[in-house]
JSON list of C-alpha atoms and ligand atoms in Angstrom, two decimals:
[
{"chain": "A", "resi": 1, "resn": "UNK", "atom": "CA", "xyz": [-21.12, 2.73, -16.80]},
{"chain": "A", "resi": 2, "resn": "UNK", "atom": "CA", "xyz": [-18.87, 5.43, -18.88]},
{"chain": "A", "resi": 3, "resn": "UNK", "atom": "CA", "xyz": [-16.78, 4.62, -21.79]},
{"chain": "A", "resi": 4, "resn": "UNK", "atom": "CA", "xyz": [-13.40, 6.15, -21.47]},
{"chain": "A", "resi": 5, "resn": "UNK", "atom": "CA", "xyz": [-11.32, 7.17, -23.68]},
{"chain": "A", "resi": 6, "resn": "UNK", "atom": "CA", "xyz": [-7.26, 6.22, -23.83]},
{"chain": "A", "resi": 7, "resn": "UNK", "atom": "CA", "xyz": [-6.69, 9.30, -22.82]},
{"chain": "A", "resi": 8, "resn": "UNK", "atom": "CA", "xyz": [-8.97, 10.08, -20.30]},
{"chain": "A", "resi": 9, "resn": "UNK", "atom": "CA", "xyz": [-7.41, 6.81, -18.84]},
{"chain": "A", "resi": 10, "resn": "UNK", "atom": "CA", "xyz": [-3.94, 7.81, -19.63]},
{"chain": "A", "resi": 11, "resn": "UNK", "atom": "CA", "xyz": [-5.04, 11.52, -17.68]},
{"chain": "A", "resi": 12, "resn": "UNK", "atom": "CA", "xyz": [-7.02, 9.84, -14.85]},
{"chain": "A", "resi": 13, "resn": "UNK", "atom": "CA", "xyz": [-3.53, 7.96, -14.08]},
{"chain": "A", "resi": 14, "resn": "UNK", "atom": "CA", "xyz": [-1.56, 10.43, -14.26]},
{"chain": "A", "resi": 15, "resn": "UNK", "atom": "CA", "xyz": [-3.79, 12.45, -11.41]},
{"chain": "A", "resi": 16, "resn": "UNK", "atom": "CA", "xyz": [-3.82, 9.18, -9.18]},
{"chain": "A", "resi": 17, "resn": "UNK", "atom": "CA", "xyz": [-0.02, 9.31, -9.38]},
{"chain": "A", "resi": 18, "resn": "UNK", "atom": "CA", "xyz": [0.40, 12.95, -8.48]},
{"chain": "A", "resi": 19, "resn": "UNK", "atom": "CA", "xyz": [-2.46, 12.76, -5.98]},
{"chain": "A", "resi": 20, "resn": "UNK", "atom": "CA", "xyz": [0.19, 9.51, -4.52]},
{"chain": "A", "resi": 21, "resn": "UNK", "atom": "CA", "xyz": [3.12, 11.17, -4.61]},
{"chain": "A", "resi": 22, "resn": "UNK", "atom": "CA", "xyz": [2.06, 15.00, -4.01]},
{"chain": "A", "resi": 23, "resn": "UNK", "atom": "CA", "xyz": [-1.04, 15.40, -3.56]},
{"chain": "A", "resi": 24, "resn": "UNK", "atom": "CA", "xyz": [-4.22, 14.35, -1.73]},
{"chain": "A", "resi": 25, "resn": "UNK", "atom": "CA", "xyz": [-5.64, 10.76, -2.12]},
{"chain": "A", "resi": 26, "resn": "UNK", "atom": "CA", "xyz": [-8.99, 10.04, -2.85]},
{"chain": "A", "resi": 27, "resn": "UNK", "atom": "CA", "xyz": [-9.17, 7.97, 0.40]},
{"chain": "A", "resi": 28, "resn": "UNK", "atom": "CA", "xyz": [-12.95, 6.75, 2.05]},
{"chain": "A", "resi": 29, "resn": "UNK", "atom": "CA", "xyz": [-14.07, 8.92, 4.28]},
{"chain": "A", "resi": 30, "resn": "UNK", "atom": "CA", "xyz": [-13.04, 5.99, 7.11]},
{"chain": "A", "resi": 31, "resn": "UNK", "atom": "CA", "xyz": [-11.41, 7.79, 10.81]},
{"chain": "A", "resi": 32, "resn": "UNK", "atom": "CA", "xyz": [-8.10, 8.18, 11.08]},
{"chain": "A", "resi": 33, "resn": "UNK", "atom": "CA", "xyz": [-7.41, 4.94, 13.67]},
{"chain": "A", "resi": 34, "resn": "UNK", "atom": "CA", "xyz": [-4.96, 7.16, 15.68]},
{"chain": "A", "resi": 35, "resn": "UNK", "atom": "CA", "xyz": [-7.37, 9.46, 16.63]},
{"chain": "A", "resi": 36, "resn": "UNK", "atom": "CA", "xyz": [-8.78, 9.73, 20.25]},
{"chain": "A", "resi": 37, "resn": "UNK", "atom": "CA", "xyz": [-5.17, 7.31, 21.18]},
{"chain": "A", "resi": 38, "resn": "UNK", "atom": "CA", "xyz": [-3.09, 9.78, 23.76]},
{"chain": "A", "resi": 39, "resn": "UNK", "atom": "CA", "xyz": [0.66, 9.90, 22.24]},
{"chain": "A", "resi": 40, "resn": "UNK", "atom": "CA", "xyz": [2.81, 8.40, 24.27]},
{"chain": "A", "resi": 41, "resn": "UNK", "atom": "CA", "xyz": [7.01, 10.11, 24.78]},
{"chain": "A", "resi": 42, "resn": "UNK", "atom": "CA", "xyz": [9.93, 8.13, 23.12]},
{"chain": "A", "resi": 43, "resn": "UNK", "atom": "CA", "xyz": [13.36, 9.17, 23.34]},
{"chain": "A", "resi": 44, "resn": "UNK", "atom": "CA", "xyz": [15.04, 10.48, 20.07]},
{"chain": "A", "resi": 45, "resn": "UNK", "atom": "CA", "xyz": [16.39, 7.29, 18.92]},
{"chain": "A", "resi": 46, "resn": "UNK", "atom": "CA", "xyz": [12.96, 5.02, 19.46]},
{"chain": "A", "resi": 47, "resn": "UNK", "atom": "CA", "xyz": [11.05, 8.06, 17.27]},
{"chain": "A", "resi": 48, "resn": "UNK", "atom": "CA", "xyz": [13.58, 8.14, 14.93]},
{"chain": "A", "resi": 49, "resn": "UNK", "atom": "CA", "xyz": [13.16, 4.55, 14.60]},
{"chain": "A", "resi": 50, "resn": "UNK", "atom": "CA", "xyz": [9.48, 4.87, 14.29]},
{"chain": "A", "resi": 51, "resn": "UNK", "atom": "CA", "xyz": [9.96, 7.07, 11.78]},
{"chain": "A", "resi": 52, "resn": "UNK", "atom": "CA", "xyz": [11.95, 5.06, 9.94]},
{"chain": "A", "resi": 53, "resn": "UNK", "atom": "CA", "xyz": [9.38, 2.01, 10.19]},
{"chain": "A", "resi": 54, "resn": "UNK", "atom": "CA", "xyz": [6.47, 4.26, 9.43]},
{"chain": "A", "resi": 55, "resn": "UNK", "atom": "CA", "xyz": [8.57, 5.23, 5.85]},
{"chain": "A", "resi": 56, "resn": "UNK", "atom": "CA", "xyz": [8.74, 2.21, 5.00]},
{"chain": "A", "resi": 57, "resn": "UNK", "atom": "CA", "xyz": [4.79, 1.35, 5.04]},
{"chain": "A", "resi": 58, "resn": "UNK", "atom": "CA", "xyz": [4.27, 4.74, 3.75]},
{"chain": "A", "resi": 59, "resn": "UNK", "atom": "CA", "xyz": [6.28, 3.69, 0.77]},
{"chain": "A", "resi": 60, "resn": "UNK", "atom": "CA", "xyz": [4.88, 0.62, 0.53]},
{"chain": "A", "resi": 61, "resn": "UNK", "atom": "CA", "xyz": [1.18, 1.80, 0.50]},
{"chain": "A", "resi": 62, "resn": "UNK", "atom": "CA", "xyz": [2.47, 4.37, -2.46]},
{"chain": "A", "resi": 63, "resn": "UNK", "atom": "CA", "xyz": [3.61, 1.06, -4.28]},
{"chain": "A", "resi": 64, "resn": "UNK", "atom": "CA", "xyz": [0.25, -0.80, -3.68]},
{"chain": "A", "resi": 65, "resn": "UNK", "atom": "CA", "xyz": [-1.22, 2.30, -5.15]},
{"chain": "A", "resi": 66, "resn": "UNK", "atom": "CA", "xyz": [0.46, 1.80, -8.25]},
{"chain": "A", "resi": 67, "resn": "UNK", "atom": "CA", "xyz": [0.33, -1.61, -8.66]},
{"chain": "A", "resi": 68, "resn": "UNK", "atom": "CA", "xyz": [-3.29, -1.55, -8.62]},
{"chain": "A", "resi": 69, "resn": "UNK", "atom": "CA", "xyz": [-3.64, 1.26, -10.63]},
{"chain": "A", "resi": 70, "resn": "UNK", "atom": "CA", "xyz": [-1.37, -0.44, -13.16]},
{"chain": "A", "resi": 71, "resn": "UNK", "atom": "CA", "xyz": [-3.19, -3.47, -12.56]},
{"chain": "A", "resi": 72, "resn": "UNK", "atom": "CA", "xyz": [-6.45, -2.18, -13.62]},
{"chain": "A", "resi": 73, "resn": "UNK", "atom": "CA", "xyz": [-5.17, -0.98, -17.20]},
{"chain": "A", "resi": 74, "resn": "UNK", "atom": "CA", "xyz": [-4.78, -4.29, -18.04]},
{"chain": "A", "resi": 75, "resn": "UNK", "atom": "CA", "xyz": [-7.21, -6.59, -16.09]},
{"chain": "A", "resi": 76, "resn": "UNK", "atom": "CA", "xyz": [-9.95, -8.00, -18.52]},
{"chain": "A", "resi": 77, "resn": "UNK", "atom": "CA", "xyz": [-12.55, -8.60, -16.46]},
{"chain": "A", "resi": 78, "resn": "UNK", "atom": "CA", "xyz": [-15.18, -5.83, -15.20]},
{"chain": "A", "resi": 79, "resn": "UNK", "atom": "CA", "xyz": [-16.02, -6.92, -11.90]},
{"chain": "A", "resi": 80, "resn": "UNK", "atom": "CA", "xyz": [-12.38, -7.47, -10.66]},
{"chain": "A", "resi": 81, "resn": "UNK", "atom": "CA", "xyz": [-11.04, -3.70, -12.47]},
{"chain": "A", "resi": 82, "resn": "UNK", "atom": "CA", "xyz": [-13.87, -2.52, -10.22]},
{"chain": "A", "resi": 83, "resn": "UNK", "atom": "CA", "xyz": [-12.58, -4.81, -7.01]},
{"chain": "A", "resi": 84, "resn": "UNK", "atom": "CA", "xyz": [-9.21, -3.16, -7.82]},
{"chain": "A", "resi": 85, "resn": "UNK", "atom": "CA", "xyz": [-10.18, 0.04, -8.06]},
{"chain": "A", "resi": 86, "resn": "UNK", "atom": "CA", "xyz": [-11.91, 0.19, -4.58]},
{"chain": "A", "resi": 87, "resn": "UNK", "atom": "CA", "xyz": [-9.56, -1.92, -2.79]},
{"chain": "A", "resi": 88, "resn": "UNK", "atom": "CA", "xyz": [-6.95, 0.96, -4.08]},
{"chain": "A", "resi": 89, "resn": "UNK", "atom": "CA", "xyz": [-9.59, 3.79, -2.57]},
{"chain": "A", "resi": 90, "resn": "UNK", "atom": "CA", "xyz": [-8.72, 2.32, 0.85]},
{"chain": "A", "resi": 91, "resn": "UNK", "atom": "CA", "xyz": [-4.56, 1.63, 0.16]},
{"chain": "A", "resi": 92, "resn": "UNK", "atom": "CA", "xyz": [-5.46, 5.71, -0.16]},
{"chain": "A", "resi": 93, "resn": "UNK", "atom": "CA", "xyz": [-6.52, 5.51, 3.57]},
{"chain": "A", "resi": 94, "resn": "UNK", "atom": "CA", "xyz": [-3.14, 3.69, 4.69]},
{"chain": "A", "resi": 95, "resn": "UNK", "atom": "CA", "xyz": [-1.44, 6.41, 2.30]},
{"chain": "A", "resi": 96, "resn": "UNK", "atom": "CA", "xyz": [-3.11, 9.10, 4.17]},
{"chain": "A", "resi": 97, "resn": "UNK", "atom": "CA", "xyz": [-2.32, 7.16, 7.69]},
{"chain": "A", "resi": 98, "resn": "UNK", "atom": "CA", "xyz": [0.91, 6.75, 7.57]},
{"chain": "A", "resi": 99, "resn": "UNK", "atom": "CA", "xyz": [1.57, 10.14, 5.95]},
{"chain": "A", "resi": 100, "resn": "UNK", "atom": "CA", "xyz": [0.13, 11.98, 9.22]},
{"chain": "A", "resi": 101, "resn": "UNK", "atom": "CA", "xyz": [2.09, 9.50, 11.65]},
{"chain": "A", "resi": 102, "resn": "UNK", "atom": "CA", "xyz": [5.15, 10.60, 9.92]},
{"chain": "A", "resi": 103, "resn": "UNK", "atom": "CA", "xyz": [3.89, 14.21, 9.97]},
{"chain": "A", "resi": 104, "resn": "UNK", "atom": "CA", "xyz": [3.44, 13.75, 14.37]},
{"chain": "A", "resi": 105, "resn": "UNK", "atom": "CA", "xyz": [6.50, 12.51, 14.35]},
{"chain": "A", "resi": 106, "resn": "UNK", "atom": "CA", "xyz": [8.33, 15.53, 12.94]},
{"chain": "A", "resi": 107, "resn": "UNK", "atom": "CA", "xyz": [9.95, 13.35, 9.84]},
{"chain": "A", "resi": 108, "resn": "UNK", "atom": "CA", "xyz": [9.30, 12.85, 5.74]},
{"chain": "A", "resi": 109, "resn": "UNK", "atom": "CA", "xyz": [8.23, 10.63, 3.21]},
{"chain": "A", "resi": 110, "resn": "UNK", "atom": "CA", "xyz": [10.52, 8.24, 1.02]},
{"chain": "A", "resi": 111, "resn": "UNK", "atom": "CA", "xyz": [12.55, 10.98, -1.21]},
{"chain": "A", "resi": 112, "resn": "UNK", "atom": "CA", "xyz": [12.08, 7.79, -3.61]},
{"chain": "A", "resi": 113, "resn": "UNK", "atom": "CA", "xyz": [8.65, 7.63, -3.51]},
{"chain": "A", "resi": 114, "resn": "UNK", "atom": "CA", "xyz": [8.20, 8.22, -7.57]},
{"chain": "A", "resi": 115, "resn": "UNK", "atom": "CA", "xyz": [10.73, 5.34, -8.20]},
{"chain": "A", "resi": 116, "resn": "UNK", "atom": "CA", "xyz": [8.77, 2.87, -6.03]},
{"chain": "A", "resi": 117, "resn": "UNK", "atom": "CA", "xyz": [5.45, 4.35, -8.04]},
{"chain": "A", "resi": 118, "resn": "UNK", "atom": "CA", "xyz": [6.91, 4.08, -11.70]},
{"chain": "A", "resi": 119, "resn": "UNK", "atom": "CA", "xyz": [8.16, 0.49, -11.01]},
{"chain": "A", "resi": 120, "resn": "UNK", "atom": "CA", "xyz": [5.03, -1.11, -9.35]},
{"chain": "A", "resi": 121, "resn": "UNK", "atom": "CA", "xyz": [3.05, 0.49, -12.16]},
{"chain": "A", "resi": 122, "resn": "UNK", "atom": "CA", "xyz": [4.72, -1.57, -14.58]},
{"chain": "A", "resi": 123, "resn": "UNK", "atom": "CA", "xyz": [4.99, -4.61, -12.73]},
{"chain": "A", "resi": 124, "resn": "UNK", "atom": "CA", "xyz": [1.12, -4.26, -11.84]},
{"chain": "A", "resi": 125, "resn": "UNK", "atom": "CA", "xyz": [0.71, -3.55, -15.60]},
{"chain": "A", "resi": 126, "resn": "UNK", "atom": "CA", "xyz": [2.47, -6.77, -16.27]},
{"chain": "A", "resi": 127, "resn": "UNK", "atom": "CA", "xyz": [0.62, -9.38, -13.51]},
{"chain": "A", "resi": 128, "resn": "UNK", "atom": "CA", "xyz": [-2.81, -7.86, -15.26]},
{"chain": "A", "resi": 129, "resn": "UNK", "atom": "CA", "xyz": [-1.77, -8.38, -18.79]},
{"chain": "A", "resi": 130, "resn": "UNK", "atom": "CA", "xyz": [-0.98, -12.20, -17.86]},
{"chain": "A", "resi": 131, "resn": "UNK", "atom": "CA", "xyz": [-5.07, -12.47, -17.19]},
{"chain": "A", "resi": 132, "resn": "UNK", "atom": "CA", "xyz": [-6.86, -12.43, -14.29]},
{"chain": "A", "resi": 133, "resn": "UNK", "atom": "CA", "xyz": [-6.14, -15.52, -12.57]},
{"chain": "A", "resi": 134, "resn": "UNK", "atom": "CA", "xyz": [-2.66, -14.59, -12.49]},
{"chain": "A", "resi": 135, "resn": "UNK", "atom": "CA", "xyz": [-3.37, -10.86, -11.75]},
{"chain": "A", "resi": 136, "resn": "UNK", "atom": "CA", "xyz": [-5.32, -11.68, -8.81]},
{"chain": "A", "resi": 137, "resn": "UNK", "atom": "CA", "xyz": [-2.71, -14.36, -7.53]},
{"chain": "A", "resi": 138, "resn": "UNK", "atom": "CA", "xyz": [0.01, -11.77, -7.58]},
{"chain": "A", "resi": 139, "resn": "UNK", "atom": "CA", "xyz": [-2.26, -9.37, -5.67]},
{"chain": "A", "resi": 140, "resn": "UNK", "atom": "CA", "xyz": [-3.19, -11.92, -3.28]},
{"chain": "A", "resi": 141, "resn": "UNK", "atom": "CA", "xyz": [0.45, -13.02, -2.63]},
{"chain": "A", "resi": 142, "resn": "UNK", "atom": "CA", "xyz": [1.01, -9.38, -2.15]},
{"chain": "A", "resi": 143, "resn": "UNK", "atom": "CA", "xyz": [-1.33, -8.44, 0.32]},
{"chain": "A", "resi": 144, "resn": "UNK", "atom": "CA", "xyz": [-0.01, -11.86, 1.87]},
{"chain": "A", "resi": 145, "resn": "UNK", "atom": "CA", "xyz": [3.44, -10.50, 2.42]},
{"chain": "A", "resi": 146, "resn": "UNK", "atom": "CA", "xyz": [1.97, -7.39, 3.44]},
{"chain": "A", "resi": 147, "resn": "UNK", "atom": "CA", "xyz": [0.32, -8.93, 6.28]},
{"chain": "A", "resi": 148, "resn": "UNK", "atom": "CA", "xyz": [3.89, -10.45, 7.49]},
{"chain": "A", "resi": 149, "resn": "UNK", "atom": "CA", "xyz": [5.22, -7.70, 7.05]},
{"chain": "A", "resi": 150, "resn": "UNK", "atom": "CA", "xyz": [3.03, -5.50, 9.34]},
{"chain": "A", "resi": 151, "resn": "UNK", "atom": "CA", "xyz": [3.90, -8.51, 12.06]},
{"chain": "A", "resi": 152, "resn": "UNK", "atom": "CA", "xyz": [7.47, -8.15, 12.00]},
{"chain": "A", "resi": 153, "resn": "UNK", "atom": "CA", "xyz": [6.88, -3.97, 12.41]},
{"chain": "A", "resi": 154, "resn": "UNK", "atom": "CA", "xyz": [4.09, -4.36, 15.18]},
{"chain": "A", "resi": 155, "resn": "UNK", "atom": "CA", "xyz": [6.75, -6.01, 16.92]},
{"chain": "A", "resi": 156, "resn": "UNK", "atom": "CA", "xyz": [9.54, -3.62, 16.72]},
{"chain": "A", "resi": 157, "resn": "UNK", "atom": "CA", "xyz": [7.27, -1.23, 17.50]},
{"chain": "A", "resi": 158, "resn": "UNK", "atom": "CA", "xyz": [7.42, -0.20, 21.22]},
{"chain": "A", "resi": 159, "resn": "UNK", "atom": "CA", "xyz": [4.32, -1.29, 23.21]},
{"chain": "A", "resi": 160, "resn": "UNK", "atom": "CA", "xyz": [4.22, 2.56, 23.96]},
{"chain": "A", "resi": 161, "resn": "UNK", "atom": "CA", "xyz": [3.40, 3.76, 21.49]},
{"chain": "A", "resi": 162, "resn": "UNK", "atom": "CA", "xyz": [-0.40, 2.91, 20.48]},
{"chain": "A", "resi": 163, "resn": "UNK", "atom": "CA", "xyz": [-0.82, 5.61, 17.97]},
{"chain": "A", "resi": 164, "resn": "UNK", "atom": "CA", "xyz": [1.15, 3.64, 15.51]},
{"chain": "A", "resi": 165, "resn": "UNK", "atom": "CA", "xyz": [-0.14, 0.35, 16.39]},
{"chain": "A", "resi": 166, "resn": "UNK", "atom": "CA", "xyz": [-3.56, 1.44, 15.99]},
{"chain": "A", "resi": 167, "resn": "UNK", "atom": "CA", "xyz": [-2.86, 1.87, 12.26]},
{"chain": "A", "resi": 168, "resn": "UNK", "atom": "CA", "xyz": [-0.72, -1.01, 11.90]},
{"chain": "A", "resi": 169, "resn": "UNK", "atom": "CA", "xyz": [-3.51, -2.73, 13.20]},
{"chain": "A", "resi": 170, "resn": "UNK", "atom": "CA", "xyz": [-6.28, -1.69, 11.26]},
{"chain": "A", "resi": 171, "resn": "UNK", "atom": "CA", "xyz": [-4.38, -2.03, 7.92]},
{"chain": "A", "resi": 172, "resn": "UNK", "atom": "CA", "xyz": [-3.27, -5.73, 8.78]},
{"chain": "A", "resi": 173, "resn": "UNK", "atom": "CA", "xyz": [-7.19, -6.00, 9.00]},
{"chain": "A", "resi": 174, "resn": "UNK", "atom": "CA", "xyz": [-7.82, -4.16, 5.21]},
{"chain": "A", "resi": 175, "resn": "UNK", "atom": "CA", "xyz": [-4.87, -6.24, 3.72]},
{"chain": "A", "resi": 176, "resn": "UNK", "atom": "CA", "xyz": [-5.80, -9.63, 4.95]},
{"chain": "A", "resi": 177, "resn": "UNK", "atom": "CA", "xyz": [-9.07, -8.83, 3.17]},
{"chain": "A", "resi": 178, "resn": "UNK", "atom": "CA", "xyz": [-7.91, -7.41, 0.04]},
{"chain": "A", "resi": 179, "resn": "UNK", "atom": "CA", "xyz": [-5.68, -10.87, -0.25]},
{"chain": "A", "resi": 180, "resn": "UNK", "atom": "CA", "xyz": [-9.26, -12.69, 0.77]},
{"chain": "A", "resi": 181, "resn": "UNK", "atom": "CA", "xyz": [-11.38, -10.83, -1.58]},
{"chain": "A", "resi": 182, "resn": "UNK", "atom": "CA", "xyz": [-8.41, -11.47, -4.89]},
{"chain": "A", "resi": 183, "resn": "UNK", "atom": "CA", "xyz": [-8.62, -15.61, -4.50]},
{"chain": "A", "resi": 184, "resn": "UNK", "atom": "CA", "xyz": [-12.71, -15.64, -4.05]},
{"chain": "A", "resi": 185, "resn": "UNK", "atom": "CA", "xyz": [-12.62, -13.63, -7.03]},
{"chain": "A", "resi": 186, "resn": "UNK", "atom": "CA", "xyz": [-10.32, -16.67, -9.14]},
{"chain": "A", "resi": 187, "resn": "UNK", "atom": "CA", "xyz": [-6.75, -15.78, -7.87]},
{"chain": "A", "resi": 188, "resn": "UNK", "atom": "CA", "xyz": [-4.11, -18.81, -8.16]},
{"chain": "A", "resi": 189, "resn": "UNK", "atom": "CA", "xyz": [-1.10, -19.41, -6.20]},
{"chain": "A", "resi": 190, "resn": "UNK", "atom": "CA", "xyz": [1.83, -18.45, -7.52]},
{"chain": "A", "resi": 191, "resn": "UNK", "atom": "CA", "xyz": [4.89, -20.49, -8.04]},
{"chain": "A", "resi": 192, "resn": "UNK", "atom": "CA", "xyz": [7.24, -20.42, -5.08]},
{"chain": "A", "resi": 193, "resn": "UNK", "atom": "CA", "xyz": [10.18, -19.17, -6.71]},
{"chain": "A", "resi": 194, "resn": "UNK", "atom": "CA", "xyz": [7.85, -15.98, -8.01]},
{"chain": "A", "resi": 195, "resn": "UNK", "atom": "CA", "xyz": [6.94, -15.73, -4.26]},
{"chain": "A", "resi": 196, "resn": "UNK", "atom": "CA", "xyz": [10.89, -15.71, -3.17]},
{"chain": "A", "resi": 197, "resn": "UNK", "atom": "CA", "xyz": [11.42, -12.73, -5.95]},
{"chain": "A", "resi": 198, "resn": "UNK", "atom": "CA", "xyz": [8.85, -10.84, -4.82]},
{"chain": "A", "resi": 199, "resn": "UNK", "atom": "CA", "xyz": [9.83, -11.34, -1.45]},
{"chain": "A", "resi": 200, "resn": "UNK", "atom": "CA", "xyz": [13.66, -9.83, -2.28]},
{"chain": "A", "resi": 201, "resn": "UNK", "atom": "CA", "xyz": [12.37, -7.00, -4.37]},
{"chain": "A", "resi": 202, "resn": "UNK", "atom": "CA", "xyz": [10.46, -6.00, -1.20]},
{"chain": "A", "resi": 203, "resn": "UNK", "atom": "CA", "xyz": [13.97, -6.13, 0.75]},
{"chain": "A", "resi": 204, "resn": "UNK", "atom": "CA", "xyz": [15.54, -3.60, -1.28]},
{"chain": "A", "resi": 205, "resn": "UNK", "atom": "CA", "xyz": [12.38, -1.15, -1.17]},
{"chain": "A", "resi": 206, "resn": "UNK", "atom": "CA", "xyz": [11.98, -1.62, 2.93]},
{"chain": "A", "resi": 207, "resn": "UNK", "atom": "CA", "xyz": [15.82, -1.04, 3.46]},
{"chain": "A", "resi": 208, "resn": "UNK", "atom": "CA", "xyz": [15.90, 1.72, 1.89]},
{"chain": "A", "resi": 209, "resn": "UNK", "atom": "CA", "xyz": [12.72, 3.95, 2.28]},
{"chain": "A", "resi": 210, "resn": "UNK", "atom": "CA", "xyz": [13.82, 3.07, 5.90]},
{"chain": "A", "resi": 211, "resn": "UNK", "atom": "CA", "xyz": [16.69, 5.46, 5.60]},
{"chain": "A", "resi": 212, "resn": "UNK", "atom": "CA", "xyz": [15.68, 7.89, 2.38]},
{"chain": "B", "resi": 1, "resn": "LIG", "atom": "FE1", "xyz": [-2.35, -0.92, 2.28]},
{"chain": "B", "resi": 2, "resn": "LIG", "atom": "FE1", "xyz": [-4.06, -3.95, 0.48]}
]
């Protein structure tokens, strides 16, 4: 395994973040689950709509990005930096996903997208630096509210349109198992009024990205 040096960490980070927010991912080489789905016509407003739901996870998977990545600066342990790191390879894939749905559907990413990146980079940096039991709670819970979250959107989604379900769908599938993978590995339940916190900071990212 190779020894890196503070900075070669502090310049790998600093390439995953403007890969995130500019660049291109390093995703797995997995098919983009849209592919081979026929697109299906929506009026203006149910597109714009869309859109506006498809921000929101695109912003969202930008956040998970840096929450691992600031999660792995401070975790302890060497097997669950390494869990981190390749459970981050495939929040690249959702990235990636959700980047080209917004791309079909003639609309941008989050304008805030380096806010939502500097913040979860320090609140990742802060769950791992509380040791890996807690670390791996937070990114359990996380992955947890993820999973709702992808509910209540499948559901607003219009049955028409597949293309976007078929990546809603797979990711609900990646997310349950990143939360499955974080408490075999030693992750603890967090308290329930960290839970409700998280839970409001997530409010203020999906009502906005949903409009900017
Ligand atoms: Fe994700
Ligand atoms: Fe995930």
């Amino acid at each position: 395994m190779r020894h890196y040096s503070p900075i070669d960490q502090f310049l790998i980070h600093a390439d995953t973040a403007l890969r995130t927010l500019a660049g291109k991912p390093l995703a797995t080489h997995r098919p983009y689950p849209a592919d081979d789905i026929e697109d299906c016509t929506m009026d203006a407003a149910e597109s714009k709509h869309v859109a506006g739901l498809m921000r929101v996870n695109h912003s969202g998977e930008v956040s998970a990005q840096a929450l691992y990545q600031g999660q792995s600066i401070t975790a302890r342990n060497k097997a669950v930096r390494e869990k981190l790191q390749q459970a981050a390879q495939e929040e690249n894939d959702h990235l990636v996903w959700t980047e080209n749905r917004l791309q079909e559907l003639g609309e941008h990413t989050s304008l805030l997208n380096p806010l939502w990146y500097m913040g979860s980079f320090a609140i990742g940096a802060f769950a791992g630096a509380l040791g890996d039991k807690w670390n791996l709670g937070f990114l359990a819970e996380t992955e947890h509210q993820v999973v709702r979250h992808l509910d209540e959107h499948l559901n607003k989604i219009p049955a028409s349109d597949r293309r976007s379900r078929a990546i809603l769908e797979q990711m609900k599938i990646d997310e349950a198992r990143h939360a499955t993978t974080a408490l075999d590995h030693g992750g603890a339940a967090l308290p329930l009024p960290v839970k409700k916190l998280m839970q409001a900071m997530s409010k203020v990212m999906t009502r906005t990205a949903y409009r900017v």
